[in-house]
PDB file of C-alpha atoms in Angstrom:
ATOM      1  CA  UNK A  18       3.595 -22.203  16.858  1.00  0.00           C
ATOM      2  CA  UNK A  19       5.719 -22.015  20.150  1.00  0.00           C
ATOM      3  CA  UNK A  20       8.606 -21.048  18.182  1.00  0.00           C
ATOM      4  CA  UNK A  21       6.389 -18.010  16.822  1.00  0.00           C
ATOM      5  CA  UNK A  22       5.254 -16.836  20.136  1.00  0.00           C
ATOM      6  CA  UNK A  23       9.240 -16.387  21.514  1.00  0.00           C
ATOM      7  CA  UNK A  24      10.115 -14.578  18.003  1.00  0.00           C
ATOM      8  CA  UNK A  25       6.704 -12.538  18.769  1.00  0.00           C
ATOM      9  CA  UNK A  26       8.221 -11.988  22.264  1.00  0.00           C
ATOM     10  CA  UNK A  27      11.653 -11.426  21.257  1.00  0.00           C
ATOM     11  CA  UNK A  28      10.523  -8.809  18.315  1.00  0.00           C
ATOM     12  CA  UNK A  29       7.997  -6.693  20.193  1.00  0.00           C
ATOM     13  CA  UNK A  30       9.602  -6.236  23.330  1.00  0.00           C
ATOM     14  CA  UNK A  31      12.587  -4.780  21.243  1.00  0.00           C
ATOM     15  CA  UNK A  32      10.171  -2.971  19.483  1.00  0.00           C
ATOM     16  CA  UNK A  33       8.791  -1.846  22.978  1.00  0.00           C
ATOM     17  CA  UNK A  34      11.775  -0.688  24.638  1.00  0.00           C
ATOM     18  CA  UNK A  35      13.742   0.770  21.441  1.00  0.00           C
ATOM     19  CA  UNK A  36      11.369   3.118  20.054  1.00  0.00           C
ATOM     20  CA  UNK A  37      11.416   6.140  20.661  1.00  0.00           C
ATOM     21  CA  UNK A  38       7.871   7.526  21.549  1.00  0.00           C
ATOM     22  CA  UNK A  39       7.184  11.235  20.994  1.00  0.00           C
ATOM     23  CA  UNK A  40       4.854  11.890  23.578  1.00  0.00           C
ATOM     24  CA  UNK A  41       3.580   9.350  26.519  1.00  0.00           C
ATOM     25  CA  UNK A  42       0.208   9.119  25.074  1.00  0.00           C
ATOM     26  CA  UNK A  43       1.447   7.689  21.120  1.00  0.00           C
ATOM     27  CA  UNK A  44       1.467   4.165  20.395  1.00  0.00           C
ATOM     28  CA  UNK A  45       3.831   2.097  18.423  1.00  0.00           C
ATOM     29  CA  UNK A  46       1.639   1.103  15.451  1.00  0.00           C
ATOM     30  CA  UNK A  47       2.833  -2.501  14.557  1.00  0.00           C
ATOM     31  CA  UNK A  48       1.212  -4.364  11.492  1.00  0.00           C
ATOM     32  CA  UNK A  49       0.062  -8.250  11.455  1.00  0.00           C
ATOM     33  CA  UNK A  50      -0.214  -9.574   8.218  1.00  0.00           C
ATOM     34  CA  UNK A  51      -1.572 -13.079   8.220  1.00  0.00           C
ATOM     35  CA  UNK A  52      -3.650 -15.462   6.026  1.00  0.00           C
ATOM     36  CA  UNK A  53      -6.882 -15.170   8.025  1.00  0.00           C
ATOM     37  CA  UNK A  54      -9.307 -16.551   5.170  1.00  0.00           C
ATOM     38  CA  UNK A  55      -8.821 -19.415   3.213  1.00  0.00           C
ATOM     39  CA  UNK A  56      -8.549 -22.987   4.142  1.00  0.00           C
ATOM     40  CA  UNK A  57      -5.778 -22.994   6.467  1.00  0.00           C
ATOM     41  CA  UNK A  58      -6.167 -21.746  10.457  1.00  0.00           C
ATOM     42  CA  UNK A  59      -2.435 -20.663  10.627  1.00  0.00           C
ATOM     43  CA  UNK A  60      -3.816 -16.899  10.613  1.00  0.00           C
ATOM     44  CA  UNK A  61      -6.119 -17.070  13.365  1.00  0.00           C
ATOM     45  CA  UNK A  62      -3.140 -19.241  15.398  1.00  0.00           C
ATOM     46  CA  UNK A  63      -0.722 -16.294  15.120  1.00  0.00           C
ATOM     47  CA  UNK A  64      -3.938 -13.839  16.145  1.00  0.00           C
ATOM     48  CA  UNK A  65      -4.075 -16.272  19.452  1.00  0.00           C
ATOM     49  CA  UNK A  66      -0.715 -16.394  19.766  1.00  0.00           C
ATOM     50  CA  UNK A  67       0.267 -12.614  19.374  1.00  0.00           C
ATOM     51  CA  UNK A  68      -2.655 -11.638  21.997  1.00  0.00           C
ATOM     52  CA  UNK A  69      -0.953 -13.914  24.581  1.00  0.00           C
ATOM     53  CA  UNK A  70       2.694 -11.753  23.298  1.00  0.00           C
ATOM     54  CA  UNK A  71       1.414  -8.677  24.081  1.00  0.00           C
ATOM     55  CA  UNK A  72      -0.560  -9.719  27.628  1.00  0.00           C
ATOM     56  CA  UNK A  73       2.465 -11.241  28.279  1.00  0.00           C
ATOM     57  CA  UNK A  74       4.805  -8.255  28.503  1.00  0.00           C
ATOM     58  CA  UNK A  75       2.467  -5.797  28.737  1.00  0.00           C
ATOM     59  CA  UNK A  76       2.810  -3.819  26.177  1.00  0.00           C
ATOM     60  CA  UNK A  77       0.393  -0.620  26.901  1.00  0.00           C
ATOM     61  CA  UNK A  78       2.449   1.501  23.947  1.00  0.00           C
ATOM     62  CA  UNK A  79       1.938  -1.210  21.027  1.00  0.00           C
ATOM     63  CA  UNK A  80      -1.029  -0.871  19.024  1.00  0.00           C
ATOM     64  CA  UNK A  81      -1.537  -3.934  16.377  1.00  0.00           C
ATOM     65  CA  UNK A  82      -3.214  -3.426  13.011  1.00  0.00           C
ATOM     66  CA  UNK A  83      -4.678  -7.021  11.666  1.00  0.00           C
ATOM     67  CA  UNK A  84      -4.678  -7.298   7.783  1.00  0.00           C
ATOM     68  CA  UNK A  85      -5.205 -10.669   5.759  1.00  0.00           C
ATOM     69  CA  UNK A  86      -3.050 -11.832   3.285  1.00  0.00           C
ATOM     70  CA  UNK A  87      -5.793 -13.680   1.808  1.00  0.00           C
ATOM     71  CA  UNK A  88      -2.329 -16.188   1.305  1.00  0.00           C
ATOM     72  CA  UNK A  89      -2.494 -14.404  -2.044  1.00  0.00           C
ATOM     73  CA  UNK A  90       0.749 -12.112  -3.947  1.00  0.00           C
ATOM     74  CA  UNK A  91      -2.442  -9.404  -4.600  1.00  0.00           C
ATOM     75  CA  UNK A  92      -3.948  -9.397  -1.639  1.00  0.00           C
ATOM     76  CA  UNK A  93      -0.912  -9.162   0.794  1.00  0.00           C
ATOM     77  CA  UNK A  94       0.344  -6.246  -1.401  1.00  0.00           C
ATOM     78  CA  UNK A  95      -3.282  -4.219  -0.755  1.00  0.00           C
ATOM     79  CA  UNK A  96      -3.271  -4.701   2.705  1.00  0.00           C
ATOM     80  CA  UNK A  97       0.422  -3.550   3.356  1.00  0.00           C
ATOM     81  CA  UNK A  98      -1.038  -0.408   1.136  1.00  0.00           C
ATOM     82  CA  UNK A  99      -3.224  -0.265   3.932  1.00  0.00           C
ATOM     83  CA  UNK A 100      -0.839  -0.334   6.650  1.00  0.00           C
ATOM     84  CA  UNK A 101       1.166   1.826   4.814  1.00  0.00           C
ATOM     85  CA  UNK A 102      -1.078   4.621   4.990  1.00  0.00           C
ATOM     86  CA  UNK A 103      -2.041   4.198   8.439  1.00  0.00           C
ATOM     87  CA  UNK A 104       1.411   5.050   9.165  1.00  0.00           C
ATOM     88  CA  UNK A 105       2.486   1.366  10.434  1.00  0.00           C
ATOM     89  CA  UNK A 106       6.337   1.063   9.601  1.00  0.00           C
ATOM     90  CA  UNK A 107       7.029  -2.717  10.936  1.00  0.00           C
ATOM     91  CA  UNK A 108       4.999  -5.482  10.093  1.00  0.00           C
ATOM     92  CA  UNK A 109       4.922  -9.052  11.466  1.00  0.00           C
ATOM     93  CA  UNK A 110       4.063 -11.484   8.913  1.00  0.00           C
ATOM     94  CA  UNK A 111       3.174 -12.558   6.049  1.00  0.00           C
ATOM     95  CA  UNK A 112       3.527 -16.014   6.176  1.00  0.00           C
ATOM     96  CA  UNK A 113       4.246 -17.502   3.111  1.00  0.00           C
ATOM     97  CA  UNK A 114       6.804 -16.851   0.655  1.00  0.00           C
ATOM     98  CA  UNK A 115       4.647 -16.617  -2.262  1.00  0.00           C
ATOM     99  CA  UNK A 116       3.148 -13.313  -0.451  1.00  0.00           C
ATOM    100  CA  UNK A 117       6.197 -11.906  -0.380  1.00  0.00           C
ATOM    101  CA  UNK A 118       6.499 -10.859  -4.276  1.00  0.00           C
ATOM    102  CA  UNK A 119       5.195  -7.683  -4.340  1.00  0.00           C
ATOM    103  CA  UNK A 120       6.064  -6.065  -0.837  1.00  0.00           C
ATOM    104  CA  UNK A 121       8.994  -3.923  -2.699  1.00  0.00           C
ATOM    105  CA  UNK A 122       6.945  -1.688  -4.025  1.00  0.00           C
ATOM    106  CA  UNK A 123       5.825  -0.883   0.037  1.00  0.00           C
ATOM    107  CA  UNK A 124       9.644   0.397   0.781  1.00  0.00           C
ATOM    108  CA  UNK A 125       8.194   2.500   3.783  1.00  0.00           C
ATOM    109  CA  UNK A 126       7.707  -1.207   5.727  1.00  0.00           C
ATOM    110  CA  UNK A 127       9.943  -3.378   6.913  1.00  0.00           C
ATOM    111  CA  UNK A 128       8.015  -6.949   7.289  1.00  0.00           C
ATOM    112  CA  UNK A 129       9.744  -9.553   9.805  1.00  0.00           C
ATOM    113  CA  UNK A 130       7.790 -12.604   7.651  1.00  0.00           C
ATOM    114  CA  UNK A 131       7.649 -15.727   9.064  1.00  0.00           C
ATOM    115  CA  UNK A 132       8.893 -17.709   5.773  1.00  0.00           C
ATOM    116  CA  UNK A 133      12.393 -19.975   6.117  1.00  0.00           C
ATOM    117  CA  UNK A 134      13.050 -19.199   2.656  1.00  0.00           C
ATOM    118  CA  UNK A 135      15.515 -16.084   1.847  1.00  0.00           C
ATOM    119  CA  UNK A 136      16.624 -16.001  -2.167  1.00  0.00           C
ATOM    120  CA  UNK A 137      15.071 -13.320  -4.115  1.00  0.00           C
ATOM    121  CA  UNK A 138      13.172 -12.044  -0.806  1.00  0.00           C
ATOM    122  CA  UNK A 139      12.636  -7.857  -1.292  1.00  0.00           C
ATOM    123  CA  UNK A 140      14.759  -5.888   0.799  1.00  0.00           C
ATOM    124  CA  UNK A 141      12.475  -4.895   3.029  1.00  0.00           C
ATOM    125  CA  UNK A 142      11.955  -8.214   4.391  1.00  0.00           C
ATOM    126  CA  UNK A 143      13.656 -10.026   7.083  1.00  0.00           C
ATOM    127  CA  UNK A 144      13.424 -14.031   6.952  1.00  0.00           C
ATOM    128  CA  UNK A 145      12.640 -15.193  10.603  1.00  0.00           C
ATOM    129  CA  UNK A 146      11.510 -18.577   9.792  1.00  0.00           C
ATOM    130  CA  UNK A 147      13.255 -21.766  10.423  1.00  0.00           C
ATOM    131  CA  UNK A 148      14.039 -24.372   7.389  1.00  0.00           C
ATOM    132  CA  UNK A 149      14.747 -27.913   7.685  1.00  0.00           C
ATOM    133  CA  UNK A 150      18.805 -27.043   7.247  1.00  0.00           C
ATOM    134  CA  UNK A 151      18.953 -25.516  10.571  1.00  0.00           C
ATOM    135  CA  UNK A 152      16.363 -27.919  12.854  1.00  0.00           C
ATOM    136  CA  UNK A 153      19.113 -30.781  12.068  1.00  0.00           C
ATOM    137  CA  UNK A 154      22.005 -28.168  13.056  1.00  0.00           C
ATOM    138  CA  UNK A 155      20.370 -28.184  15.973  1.00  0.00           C
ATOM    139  CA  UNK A 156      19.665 -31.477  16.672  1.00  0.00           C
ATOM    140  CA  UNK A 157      23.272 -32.248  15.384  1.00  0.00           C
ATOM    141  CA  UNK A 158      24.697 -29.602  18.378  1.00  0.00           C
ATOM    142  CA  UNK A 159      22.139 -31.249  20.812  1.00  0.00           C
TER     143      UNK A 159
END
């Protein structure tokens, strides 16, 4: 979960210090899509994890909307609705590639998901996980 933390870093200080804010007083509405119920605890590490992102560089302008995935195709799709009409446009999460099917029909979000795997992934997700291929790259270069 280290490794999500620094993308969490990476991502929301670009989305920090890119976007352009109309006024001083509107916040950057950022979506976190994450399997909060079912049997795993993943969703309530990333929750953990992206409080100690945002108190870590301070981000005043960033305003996070939690949604559960439920780690279910159905669910996820719902709660990006949700987002959606919130007006959130960028969306960290969801997890698992099985959430992923339905999120083309929410074209107005892009979601950074943390899955490693990237055939048939909608267009309007980016792939940030990391998949066994590339840990032994690494450890091949190291």
């Amino acid at each position: 979960l280290k490794i999500f933390k620094i993308l969490l870093l990476v991502f929301l200080k670009f989305i920090y210090f890119s976007s352009p804010a109309i006024s001083a007083n509107e916040k950057i509405k950022i979506g976190l899509l994450v399997p909060i119920t079912g049997a795993l605890d993943i969703g309530h590490q990333i929750i953990k994890s992206t409080r100690i992102a945002l108190k870590d560089i301070g981000a005043e302008k960033l305003e996070i909307y939690l949604k559960d995935t439920g780690s279910n195709p159905n669910t996820t799709l719902q709660s990006a609705i949700e987002l959606k009409n919130i007006g959130v446009e960028t969306v960290i999460g969801p997890v698992f590639y099985k959430s992923l099917v339905y999120l083309d029909e929410v074209k107005e979000i892009t979601f950074l998901s943390l899955t490693n795997k990237t055939l048939k992934i909608p267009n309007n997700v980016i792939s940030s996980g990391i998949n066994a291929a590339s840990q032994l790259n690494a450890i091949k270069k190291f």
